[in-house]
Coordinates of C-alpha atoms in Angstrom, one line a residue:
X2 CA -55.6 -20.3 -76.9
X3 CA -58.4 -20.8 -79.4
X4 CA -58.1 -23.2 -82.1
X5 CA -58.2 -20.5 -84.4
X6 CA -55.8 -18.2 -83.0
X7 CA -53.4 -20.8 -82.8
X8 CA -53.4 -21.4 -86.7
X9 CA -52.7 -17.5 -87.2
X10 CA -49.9 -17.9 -85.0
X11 CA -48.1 -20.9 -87.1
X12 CA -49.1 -19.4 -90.1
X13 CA -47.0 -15.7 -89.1
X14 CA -44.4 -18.0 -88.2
X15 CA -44.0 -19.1 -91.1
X16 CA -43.7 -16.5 -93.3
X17 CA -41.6 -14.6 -90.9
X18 CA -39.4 -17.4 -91.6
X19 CA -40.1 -17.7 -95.4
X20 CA -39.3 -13.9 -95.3
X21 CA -36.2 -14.3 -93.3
X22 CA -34.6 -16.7 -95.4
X23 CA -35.7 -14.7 -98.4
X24 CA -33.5 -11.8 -97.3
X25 CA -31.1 -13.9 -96.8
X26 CA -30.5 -14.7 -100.6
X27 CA -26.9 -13.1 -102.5
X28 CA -27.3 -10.7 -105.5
X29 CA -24.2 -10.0 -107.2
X30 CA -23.6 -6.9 -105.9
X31 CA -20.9 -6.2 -103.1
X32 CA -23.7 -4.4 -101.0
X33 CA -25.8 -7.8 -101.4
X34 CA -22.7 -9.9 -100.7
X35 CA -21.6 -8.3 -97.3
X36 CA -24.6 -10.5 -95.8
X37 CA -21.8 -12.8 -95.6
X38 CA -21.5 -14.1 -91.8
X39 CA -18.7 -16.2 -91.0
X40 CA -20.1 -19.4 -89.3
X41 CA -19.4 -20.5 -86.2
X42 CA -18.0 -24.0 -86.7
X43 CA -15.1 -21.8 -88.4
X44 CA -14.8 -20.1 -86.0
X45 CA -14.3 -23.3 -83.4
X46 CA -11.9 -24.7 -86.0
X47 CA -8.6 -23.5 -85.1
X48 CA -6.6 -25.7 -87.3
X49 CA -6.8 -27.0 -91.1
X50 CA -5.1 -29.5 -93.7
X51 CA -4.9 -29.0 -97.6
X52 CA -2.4 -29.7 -100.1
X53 CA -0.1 -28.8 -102.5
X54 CA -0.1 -31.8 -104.9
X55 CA -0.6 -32.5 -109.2
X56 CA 1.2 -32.3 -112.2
X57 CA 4.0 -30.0 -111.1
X58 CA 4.8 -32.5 -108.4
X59 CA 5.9 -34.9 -111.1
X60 CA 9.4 -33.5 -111.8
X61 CA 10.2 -33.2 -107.8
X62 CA 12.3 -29.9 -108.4
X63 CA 11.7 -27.3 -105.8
X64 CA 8.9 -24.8 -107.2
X65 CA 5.0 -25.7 -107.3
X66 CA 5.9 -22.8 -110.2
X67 CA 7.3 -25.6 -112.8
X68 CA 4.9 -25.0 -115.3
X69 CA 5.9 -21.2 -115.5
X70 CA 9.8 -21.6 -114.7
X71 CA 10.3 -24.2 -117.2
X72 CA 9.9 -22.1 -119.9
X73 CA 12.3 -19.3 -119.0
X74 CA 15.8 -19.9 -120.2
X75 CA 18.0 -18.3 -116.9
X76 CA 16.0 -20.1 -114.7
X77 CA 16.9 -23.6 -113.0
X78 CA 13.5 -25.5 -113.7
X79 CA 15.1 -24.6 -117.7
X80 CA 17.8 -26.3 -117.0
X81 CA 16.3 -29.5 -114.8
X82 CA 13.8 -30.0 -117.2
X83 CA 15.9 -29.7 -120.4
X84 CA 18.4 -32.4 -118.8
X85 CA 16.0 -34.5 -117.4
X86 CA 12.9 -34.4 -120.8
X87 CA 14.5 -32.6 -123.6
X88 CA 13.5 -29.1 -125.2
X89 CA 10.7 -27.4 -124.2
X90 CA 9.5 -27.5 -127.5
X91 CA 9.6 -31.2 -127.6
X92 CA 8.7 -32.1 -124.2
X93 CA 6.4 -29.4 -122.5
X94 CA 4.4 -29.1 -119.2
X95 CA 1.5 -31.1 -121.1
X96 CA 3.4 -34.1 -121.8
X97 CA 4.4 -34.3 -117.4
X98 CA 0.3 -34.9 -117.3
X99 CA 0.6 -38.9 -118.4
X100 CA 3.5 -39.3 -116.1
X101 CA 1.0 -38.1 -112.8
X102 CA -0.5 -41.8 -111.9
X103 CA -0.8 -41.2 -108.5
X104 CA -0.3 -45.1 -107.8
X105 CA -0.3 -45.5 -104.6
X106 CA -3.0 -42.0 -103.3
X107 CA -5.3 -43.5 -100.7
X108 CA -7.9 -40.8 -99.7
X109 CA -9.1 -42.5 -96.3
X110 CA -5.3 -42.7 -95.2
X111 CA -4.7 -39.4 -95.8
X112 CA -8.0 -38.3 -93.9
X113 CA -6.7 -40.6 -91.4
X114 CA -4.0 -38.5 -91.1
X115 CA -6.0 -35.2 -90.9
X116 CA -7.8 -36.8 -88.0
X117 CA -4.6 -38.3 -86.4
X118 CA -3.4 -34.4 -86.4
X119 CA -6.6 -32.9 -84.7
X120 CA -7.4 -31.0 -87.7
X121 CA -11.0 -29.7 -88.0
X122 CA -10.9 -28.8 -91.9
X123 CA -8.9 -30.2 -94.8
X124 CA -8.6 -30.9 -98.0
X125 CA -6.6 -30.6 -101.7
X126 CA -6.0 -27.9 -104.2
X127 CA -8.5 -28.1 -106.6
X128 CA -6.9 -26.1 -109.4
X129 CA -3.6 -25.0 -109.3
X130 CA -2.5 -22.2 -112.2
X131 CA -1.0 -25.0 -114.0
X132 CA -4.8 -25.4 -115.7
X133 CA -4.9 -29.0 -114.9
X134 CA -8.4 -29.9 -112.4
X135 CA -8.4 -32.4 -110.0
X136 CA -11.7 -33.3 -110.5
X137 CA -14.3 -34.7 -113.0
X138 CA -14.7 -31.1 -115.0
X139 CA -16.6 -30.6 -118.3
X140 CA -15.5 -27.3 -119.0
X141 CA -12.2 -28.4 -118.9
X142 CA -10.7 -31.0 -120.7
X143 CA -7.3 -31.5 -119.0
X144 CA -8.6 -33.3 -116.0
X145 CA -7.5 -36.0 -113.3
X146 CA -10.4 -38.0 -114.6
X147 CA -9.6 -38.0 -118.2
X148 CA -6.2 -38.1 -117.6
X149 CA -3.2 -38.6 -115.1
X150 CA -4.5 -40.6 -112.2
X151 CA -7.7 -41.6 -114.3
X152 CA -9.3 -40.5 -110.4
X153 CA -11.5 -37.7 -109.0
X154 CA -9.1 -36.6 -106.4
X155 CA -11.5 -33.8 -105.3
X156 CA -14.5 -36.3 -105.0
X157 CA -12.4 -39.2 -103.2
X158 CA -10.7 -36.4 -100.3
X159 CA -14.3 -34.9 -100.1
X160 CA -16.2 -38.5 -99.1
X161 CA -13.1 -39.6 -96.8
X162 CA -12.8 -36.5 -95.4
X163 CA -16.3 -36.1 -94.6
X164 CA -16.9 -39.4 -93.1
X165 CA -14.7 -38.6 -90.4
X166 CA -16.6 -35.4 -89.7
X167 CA -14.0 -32.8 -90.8
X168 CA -14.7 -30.0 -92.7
X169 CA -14.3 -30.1 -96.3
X170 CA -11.7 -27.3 -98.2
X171 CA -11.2 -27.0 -102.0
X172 CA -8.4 -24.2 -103.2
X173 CA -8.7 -22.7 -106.7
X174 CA -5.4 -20.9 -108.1
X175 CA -6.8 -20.8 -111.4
X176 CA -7.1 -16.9 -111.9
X177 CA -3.0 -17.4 -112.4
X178 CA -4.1 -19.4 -115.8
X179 CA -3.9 -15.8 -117.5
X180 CA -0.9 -15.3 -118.8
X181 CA 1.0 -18.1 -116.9
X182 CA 2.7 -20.0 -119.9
X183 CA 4.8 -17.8 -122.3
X184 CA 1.5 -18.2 -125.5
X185 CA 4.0 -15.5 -126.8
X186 CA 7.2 -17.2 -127.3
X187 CA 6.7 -19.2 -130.6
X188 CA 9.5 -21.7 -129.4
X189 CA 7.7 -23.5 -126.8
X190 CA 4.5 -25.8 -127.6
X191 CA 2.7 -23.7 -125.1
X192 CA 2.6 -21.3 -128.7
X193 CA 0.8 -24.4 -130.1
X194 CA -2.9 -23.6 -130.7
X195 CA -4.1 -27.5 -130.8
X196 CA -2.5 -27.1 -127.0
X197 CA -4.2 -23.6 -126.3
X198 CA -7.2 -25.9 -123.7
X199 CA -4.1 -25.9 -121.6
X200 CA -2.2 -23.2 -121.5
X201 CA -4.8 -20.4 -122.7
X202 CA -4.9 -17.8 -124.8
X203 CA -1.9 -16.2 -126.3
X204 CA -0.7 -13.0 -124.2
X205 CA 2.0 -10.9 -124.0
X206 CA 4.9 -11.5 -122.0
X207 CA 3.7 -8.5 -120.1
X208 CA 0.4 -9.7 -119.1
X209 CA 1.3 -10.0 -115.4
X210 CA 4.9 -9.9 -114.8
X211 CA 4.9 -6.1 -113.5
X212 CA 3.7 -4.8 -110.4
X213 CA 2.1 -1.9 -109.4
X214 CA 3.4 0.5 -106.1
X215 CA 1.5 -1.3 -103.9
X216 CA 3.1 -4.8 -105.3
X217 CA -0.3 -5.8 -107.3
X218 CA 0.5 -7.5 -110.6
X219 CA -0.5 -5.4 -113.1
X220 CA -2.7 -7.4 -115.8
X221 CA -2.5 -5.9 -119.7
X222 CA -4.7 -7.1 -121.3
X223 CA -6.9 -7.9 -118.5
X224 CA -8.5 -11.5 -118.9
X225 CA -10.6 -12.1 -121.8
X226 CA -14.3 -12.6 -122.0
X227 CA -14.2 -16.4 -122.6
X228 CA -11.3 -16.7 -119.7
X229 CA -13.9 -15.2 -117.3
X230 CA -16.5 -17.3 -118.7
X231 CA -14.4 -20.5 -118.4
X232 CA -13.1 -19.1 -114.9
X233 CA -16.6 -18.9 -113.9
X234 CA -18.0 -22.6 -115.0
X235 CA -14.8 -23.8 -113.0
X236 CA -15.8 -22.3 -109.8
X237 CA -19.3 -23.6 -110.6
X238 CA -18.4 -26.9 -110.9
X239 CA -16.6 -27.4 -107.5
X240 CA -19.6 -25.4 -105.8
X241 CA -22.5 -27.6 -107.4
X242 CA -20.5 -31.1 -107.8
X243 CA -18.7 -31.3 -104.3
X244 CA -20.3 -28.4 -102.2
X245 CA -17.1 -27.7 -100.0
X246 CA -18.1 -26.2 -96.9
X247 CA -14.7 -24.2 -97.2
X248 CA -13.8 -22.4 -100.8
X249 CA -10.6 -20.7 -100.7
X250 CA -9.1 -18.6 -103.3
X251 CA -5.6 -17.6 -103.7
X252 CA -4.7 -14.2 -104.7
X253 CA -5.0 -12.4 -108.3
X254 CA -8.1 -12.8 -108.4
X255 CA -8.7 -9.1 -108.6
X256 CA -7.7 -9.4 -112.4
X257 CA -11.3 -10.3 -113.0
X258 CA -14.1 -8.3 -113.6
X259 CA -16.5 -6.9 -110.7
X260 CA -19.0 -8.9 -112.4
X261 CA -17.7 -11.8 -112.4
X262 CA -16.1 -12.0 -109.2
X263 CA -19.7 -10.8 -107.8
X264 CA -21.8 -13.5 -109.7
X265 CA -19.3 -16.1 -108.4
X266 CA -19.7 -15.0 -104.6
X267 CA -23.1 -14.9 -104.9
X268 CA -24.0 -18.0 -107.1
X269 CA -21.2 -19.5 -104.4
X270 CA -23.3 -17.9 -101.2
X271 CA -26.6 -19.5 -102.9
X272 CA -25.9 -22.7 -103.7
X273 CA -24.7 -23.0 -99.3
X274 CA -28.5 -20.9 -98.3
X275 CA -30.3 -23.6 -100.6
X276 CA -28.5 -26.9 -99.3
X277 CA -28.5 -24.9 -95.5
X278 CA -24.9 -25.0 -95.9
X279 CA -22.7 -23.2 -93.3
X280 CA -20.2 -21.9 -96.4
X281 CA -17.0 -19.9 -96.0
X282 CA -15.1 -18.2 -98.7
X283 CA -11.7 -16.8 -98.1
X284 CA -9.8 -14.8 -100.3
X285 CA -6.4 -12.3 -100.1
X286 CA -6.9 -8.6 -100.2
X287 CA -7.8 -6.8 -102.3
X288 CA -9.8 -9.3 -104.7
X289 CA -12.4 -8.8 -102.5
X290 CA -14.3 -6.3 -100.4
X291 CA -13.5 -6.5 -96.7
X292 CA -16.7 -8.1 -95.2
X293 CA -17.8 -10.2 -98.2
X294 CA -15.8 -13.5 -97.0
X295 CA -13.2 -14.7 -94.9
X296 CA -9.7 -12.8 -95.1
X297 CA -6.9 -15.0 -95.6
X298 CA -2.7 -14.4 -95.4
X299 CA -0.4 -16.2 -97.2
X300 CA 2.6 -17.2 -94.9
X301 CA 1.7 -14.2 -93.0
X302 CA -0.5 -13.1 -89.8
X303 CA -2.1 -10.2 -87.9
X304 CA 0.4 -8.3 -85.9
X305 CA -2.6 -8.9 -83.1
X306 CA -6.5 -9.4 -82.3
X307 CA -8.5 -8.6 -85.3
X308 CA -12.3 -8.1 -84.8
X309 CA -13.2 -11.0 -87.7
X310 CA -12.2 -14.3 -87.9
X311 CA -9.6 -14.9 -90.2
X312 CA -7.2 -17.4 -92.1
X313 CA -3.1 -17.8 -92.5
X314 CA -2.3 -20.5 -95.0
X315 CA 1.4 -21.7 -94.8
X316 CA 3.7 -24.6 -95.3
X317 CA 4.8 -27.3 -93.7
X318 CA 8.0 -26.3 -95.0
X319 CA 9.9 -22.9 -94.5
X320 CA 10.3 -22.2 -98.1
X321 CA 8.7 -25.1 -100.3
X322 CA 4.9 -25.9 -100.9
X323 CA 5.3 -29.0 -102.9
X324 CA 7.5 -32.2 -102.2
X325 CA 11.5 -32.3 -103.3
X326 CA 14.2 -34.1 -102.6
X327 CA 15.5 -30.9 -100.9
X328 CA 12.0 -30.4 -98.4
X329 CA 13.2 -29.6 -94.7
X330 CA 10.3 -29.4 -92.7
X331 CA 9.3 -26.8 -89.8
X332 CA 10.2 -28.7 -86.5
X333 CA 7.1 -29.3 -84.9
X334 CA 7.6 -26.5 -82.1
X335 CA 7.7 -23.7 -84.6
X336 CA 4.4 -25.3 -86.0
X337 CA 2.5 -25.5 -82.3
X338 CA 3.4 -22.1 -81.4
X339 CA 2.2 -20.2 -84.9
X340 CA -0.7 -22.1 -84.6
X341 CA -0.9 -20.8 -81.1
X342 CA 0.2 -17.2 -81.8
X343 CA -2.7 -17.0 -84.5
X344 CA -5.5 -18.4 -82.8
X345 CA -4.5 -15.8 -80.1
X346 CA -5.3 -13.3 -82.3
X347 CA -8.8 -14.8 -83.6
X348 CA -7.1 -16.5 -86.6
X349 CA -7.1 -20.0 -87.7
X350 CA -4.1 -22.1 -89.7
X351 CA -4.4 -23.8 -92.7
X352 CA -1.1 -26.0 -93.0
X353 CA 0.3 -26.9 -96.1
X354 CA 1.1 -30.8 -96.9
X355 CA 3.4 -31.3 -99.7
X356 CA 2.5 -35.5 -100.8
X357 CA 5.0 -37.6 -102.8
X358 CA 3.8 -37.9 -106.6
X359 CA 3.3 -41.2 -105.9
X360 CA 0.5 -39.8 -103.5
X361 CA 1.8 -40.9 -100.6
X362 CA 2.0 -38.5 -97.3
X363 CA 6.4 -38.8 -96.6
X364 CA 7.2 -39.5 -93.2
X365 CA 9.0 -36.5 -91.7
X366 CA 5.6 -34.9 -92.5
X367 CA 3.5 -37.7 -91.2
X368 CA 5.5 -37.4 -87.7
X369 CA 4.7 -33.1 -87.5
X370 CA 0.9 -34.4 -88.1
X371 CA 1.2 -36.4 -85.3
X372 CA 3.0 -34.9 -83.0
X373 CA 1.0 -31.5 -83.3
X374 CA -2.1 -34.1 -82.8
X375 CA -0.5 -35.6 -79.7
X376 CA -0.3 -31.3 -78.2
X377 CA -3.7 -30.7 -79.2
X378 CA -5.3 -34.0 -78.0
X379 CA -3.8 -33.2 -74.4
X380 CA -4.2 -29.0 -75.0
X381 CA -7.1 -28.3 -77.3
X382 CA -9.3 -27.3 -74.5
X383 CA -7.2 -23.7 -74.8
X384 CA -7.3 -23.6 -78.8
X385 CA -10.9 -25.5 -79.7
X386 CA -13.9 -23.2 -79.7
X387 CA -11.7 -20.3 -77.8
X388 CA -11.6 -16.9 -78.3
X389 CA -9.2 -14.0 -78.0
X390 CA -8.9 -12.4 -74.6
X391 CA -8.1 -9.0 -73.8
X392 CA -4.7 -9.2 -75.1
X393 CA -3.7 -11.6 -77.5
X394 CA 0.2 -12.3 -75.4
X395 CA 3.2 -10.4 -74.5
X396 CA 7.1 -11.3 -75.3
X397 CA 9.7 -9.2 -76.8
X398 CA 9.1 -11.5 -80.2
X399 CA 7.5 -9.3 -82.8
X400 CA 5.9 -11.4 -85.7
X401 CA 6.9 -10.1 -89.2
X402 CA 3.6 -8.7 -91.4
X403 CA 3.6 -8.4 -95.0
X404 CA 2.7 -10.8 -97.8
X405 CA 5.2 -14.0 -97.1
X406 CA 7.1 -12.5 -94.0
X407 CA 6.8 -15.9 -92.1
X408 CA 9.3 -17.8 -94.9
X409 CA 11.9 -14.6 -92.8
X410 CA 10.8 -15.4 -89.3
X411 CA 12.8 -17.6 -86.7
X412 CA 10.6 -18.3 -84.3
X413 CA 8.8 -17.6 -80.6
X414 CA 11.3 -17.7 -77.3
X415 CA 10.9 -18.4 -73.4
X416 CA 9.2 -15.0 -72.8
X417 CA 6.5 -15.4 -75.2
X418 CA 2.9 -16.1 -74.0
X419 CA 0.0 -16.2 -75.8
X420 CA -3.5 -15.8 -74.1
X421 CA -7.2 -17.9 -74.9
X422 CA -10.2 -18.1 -73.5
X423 CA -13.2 -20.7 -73.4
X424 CA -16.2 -20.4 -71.5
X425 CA -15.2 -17.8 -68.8
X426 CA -11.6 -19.3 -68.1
X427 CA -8.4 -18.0 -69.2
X428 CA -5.3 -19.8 -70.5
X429 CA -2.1 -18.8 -70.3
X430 CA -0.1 -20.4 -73.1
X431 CA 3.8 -20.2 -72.9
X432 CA 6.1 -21.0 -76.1
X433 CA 8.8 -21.8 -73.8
X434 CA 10.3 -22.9 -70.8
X435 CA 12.8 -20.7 -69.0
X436 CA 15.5 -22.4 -67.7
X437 CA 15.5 -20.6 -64.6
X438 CA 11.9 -22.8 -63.5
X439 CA 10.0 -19.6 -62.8
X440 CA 7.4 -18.0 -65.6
X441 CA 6.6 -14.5 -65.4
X442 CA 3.3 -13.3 -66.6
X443 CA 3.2 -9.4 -66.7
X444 CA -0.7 -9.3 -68.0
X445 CA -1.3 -11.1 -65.2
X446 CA 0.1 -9.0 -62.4
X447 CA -2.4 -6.9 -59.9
X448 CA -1.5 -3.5 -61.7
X449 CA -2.5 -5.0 -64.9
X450 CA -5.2 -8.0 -64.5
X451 CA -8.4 -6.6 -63.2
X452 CA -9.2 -9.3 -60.9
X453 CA -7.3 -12.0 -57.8
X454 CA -5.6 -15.1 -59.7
X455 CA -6.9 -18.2 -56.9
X456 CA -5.7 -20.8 -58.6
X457 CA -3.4 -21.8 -61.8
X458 CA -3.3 -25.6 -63.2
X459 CA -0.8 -26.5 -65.9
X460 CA -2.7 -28.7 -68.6
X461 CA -1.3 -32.7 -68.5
X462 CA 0.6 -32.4 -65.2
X463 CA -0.5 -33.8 -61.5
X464 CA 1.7 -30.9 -59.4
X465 CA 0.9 -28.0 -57.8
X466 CA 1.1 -25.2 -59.0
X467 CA 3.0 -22.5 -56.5
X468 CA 2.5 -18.6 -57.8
X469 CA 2.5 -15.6 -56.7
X470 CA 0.6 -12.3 -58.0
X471 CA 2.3 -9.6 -57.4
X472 CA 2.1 -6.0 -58.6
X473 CA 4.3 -6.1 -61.6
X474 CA 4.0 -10.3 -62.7
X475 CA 2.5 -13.0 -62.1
X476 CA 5.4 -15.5 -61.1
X477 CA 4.7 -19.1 -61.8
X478 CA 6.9 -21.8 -59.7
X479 CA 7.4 -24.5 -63.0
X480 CA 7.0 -28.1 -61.4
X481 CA 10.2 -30.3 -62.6
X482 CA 8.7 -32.5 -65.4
X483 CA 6.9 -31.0 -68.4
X484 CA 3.9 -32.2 -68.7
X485 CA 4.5 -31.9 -72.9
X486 CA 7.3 -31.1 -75.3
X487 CA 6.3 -27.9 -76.5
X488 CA 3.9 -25.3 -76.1
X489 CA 2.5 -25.2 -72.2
X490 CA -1.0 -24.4 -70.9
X491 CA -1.7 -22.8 -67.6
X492 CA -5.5 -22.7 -67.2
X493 CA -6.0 -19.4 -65.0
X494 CA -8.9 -19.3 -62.1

């Protein structure tokens, strides 16, 4: 190849690439924004940390909704707050912010802790609806930095976590600001304008509290101008300060205007192309356009495969997100086999911690880290980097659907198995083990399974296995020992 022709060639290389990642930059329109490609560390994730921890944590009664339910009169925050501060009047949600210190948070033992559990992402809530940021914010003056801890939790979790080469998650609530305190109940300071940087504009008591037939809140007035614009520089901020590879938004967002939601997605999708960040974005329907980010379910899941990666975010308690004295945790079996059941069906899990106000991790929490870190350290060849199969199981279980149907479910039995694959092998995953020490595997029977099973071998044990494909099931002779405590792989040749 001549000299010359040789330089023609770089040269249309590179503005084919120039080009290419020219087309690649979001406008704020949804037609631009459906560029959005969900990258493939994601993908290979599986399993996620974040937290539910800040102000509201401080009074350690059971409802990350304190803020809100203090203020109404026939609820029980009323009457634990009135008891335990005084009136409302007196002592509001403003005046919990001196009493977060968060004396004894440690950022690198809490990321040793995501590690420890096998997690692939993590990280805290940024903003929750109470208006108070967990990081160093300008646009907003009730801050961790300026006040409380006197700490940039956000910046802390993001270098600990990131040194141990996890995946970094931020979670914004803050579209809930709108209309969260009662501004329109002169009895409470939240009616206080010198406290309005707090608790926002004065709205009706109607501005969210009805629903529409589809269970939407219905927002009247929508969200002022200066809410959005505030809104807005908050979701900057976290993008350009601490680049999180994972944004994730909790629902209501769709009070917002098209415009702004658009500009954030886009100034969001702009910031990762520049810094050749592989970004995700989730969000609950319908704030956003299917195809424009990353779904996510709140306590919830697909009923099976769906074609896109997607996101359940739920607790590591049945029916609390933040810590109490009255916090039961999941047992650890319930929490392997969801997070089996949704990466069956192309999902990931994003588990809820609820930390001490002290900012410690309690133990009983510590323990379900570990010992779902112990399952995947010996297992995570069937959950890391797999994908759905054909099926995603079989079992008479049926999962509930609907926002929150997982706080009503009880659980996977002995005839529920979940299917993975990896790199042309099959696993066979079963949530239980039947007593009667054979496993039958319908999918896998010769009527069903489109090929000869030659040979099976159950993850973390030495035996043999014995089986037998027959027409109907494939019939698994369980060896006498378990080679684990809960959910059990059978890797399928």
């Amino acid at each position: 190849m001549s000299k010359l022709l040789k330089t023609t060639c770089i040269i249309i290389v590179c503005i084919s690439t120039t080009l290419a990642n020219a087309q690649k930059m979001y406008k704020p329109t949804w037609e631009s924004l459906q560029q959005y490609e969900c990258p493939e560390w994601f993908r290979d994730a599986k399993f996620g940390i974040y937290t539910h921890w800040g102000v509201y944590s401080v009074p350690e009664c059971p409802s990350d909704w304190y803020g809100h339910n203090m203020y109404y009169k026939n609820h029980p925050n009323y009457k634990s707050h009135t008891e335990t501060y005084g009136a409302v009047n007196k002592f509001g949600y403003k005046d919990l912010v001196p009493l977060f210190t968060a004396p004894k948070f440690n950022a690198d033992e809490w990321a040793d802790l995501f590690v420890e559990s096998g997690a692939r992402f993590a990280g805290p809530c940024g903003e929750h609806a109470d208006g108070f940021a967990m990081w160093d914010s300008k646009v907003n003056p009730w801050n961790s930095v300026d006040m409380g801890p006197k700490r940039d939790i956000v910046a802390e979790l993001g270098k600990a976590i990131r040194k141990r080469g996890l995946k970094y998650v931020v979670s914004l609530h803050h579209s809930w600001l709108w209309g969260w305190y009662p501004t329109w109940d002169e009895n409470t300071d939240c009616a206080d304008p010198a406290n309005a940087s707090l608790y926002g504009e004065k709205v009706p008591e109607t501005a969210w509290r009805t629903k529409d037939t589809k269970g939407y809140y219905k927002v009247n007035p929508m969200p002022s101008a200066e809410f959005e614009r505030v809104w807005l520089e908050k979701c900057k901020e976290v993008v350009d300060g601490y680049s999180p590879d994972l944004l994730w938004f909790d629902n209501r967002v769709q009070i917002l205007s098209e415009k702004t939601r658009q500009e954030m997605m886009a100034y969001a999708y702009n910031h990762a192309e520049k810094n050749d960040q592989e970004f995700v974005l989730t969000f609950k329907r319908p704030d956003f356009p299917l195809g424009t980010g990353t779904v996510d379910l709140e306590r919830n899941r697909m009923p099976k495969i769906y074609p896109e990666p997607w996101l359940t975010d739920n607790s590591i308690s049945q029916k609390l997100w933040i810590w109490t004295t009255e916090l039961e945790c999941y047992p650890t079996n319930n929490l392997i086999d969801d997070l089996v059941d949704i990466v069956s069906k192309n999902g990931n899990l994003l588990l809820n911690l609820a930390p001490h106000p002290n900012g410690t991790i309690p133990e009983d929490q510590k323990q379900r880290l570990r010992e779902i870190g112990k399952w995947l350290k010996l297992n995570g060849e069937a959950i890391y980097e797999s994908r759905p199969w054909l099926i995603y199981g079989e079992g008479p279980t049926e999962t509930k659907t609907g926002h929150l149907a997982d706080m009503k479910f009880d659980g996977f039995g002995d005839e529920d198995i979940r299917f993975t694959t990896r790199e042309g092998r099959l696993y066979a995953i079963a949530l239980g083990w039947p007593e009667s020490g054979v496993l039958p595997i319908k999918s896998l029977g010769s009527s069903n399974y489109n090929g000869k099973v030659k040979s099976i071998k159950l993850i973390g044990s030495e035996s043999k296995i014995v089986f037998k494909q027959m027409e109907n099931a494939l019939e698994i002779q369980l060896p006498e020992n378990k080679p684990c405590e809960h959910a059990f792989v059978f890797r399928v040749n």
